[in-house]
Tab-separated table of C-alpha atoms in Angstrom:
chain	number	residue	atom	x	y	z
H	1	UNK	CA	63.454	-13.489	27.267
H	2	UNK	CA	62.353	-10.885	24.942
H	3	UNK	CA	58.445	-12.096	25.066
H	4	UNK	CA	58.472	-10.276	28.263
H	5	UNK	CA	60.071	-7.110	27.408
H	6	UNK	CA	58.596	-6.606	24.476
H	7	UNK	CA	54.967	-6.922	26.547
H	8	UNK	CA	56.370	-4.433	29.128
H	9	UNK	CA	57.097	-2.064	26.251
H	10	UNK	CA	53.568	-2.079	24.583
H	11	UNK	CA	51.884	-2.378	27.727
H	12	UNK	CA	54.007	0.909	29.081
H	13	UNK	CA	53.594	3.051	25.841
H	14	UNK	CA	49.558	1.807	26.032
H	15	UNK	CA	49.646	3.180	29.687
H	16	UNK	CA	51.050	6.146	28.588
H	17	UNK	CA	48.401	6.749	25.343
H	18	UNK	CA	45.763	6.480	27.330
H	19	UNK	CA	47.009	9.033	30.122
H	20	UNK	CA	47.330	10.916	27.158
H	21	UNK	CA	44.229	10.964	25.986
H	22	UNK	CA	42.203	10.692	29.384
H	23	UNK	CA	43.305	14.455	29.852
H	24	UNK	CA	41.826	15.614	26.893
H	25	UNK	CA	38.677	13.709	27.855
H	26	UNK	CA	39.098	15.233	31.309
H	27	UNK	CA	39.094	18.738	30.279
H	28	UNK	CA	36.332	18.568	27.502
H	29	UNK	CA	34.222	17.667	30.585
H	30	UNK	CA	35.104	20.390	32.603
H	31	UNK	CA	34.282	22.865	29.920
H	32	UNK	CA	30.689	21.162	29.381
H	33	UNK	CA	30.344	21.648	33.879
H	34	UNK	CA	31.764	25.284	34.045
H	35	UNK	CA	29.525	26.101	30.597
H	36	UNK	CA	26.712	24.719	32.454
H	37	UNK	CA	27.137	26.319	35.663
H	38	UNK	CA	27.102	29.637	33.743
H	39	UNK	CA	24.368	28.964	31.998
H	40	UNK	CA	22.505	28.099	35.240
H	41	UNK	CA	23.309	31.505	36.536
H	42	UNK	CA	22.678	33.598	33.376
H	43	UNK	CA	19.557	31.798	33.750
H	44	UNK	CA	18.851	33.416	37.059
H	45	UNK	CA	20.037	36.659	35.839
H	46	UNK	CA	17.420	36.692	33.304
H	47	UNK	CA	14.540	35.346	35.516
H	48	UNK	CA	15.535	38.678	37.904
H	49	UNK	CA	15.155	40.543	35.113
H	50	UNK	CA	11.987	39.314	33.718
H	51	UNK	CA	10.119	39.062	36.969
H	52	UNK	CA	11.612	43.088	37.446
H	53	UNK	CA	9.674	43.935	34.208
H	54	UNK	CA	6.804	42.290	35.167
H	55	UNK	CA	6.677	44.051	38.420
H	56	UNK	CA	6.607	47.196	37.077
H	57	UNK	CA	4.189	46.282	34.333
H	58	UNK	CA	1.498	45.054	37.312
H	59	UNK	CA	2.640	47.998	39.499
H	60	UNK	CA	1.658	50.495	36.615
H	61	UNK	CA	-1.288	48.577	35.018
H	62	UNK	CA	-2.826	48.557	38.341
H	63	UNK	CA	-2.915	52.950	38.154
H	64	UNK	CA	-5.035	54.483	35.878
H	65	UNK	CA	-2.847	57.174	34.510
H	66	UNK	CA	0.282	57.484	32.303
H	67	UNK	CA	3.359	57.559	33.749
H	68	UNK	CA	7.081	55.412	34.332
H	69	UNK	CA	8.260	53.169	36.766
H	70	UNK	CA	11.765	52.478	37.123
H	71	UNK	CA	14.021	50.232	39.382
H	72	UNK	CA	17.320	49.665	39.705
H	73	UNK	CA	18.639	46.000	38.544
H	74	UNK	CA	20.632	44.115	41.204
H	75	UNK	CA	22.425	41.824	39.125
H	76	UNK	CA	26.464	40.746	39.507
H	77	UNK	CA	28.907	42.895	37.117
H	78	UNK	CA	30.740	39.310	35.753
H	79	UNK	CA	29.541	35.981	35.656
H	80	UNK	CA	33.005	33.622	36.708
H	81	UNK	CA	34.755	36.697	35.684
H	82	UNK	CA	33.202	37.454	32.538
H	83	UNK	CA	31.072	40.077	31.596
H	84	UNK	CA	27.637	39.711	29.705
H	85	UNK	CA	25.097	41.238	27.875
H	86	UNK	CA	21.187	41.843	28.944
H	87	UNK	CA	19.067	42.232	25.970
H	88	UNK	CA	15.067	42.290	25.199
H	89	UNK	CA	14.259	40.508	22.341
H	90	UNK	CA	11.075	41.918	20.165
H	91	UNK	CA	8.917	40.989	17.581
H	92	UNK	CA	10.056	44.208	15.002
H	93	UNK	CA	6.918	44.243	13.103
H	94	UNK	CA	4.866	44.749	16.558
H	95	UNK	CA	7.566	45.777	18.546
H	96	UNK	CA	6.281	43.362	21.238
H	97	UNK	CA	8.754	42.467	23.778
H	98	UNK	CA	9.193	38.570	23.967
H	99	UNK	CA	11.772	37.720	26.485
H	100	UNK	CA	14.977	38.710	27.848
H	101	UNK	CA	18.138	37.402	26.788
H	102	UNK	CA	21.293	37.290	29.064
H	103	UNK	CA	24.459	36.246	27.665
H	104	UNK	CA	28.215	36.501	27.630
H	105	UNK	CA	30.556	38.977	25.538
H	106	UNK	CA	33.329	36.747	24.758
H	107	UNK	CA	30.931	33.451	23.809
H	108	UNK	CA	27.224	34.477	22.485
H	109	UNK	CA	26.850	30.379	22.325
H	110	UNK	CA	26.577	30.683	26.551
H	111	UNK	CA	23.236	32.131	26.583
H	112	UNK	CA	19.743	32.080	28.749
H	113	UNK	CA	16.242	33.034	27.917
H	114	UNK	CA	13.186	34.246	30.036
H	115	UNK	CA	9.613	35.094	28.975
H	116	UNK	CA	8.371	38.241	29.795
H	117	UNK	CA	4.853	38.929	30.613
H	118	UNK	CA	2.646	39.328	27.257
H	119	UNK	CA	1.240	42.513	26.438
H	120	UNK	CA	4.559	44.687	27.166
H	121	UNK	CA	6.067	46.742	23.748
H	122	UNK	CA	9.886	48.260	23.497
H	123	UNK	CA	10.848	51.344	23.188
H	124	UNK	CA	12.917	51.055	20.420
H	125	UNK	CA	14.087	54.763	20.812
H	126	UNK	CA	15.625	53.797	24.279
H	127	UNK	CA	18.362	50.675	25.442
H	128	UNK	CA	17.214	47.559	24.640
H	129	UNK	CA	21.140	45.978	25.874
H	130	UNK	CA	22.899	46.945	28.424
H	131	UNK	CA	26.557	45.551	29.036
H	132	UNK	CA	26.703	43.895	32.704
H	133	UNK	CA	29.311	46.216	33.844
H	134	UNK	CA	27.723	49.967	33.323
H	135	UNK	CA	26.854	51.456	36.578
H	136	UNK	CA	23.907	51.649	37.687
H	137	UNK	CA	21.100	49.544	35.110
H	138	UNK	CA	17.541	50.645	35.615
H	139	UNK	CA	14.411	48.035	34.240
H	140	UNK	CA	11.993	50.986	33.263
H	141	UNK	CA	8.576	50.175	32.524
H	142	UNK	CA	6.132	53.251	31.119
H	143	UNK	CA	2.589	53.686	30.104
H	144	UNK	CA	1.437	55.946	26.952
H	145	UNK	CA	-1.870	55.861	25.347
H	146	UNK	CA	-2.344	52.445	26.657
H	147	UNK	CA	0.600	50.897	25.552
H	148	UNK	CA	3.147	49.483	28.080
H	149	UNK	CA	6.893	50.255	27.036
H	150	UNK	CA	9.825	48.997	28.588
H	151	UNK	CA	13.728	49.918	28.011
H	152	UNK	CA	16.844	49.810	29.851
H	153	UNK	CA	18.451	53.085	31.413
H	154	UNK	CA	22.011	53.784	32.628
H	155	UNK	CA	23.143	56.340	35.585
């Protein structure tokens, strides 16, 4: 008789294990689905952004004279309760504005990129990152000798 009860042990303690272990599996995979799902909307954050700047570039490269444009940012103050950063990345020999990068205070490996229209330059003088909860953020986009500058301002 103790065939069978020493099966019903190893096959019980095997059950066990492998609960066990299925929950770790469980939550590594719901980590990778809620990382993803902020990444998808950091990703839309950004592409707001972006097409914002680009807006405003058009809007004042279709004038002939100098001046700024700027327009207030609709974008959420925490992404699944977190807060995030909005930053334009720049070429700092050129100070060429590449894209905009969006991502989140507490894990800078959760991140999205968008490509901004070519031709735009930072004002390095002015906010290049903005922290998702200030205010009011304003895309500004302004014309000088030519040159299209764009920054971030706060109200």
């Amino acid at each position: 008789m103790p065939a069978p009860t020493i099966t019903h042990i190893i096959c019980t303690t095997a059950l066990i294990a492998l609960i066990i272990v299925m929950q770790f599996f469980y939550m590594q995979i719901i980590s990778n689905v809620q990382a993803e799902v902020i990444r998808r909307e950091l990703k839309d954050i950004a592409d707001h952004v972006s097409n914002t700047f680009s807006n405003l570039y058009y809007l004042l490269n279709s004038s002939s004279s100098n001046g700024i444009i700027r327009k207030a940012l609709e974008v959420p103050e925490k992404v699944e309760e977190i807060l995030y950063y909005i930053q334009i990345n720049y070429n700092a020999s050129t100070n060429e504005a590449n894209s905009i990068r969006v991502y989140l205070v507490s894990d800078n490996s959760i991140y999205a990129v968008s490509w901004l229209t070519p031709g735009l330059k930072v004002n390095t003088s002015m906010n290049l990152i903005v922290l998702s909860s200030e205010n009011d953020i304003f895309a500004c986009c302004g014309r000088f000798g030519g040159e299209f500058l764009i920054w971030f301002e706060m109200d």
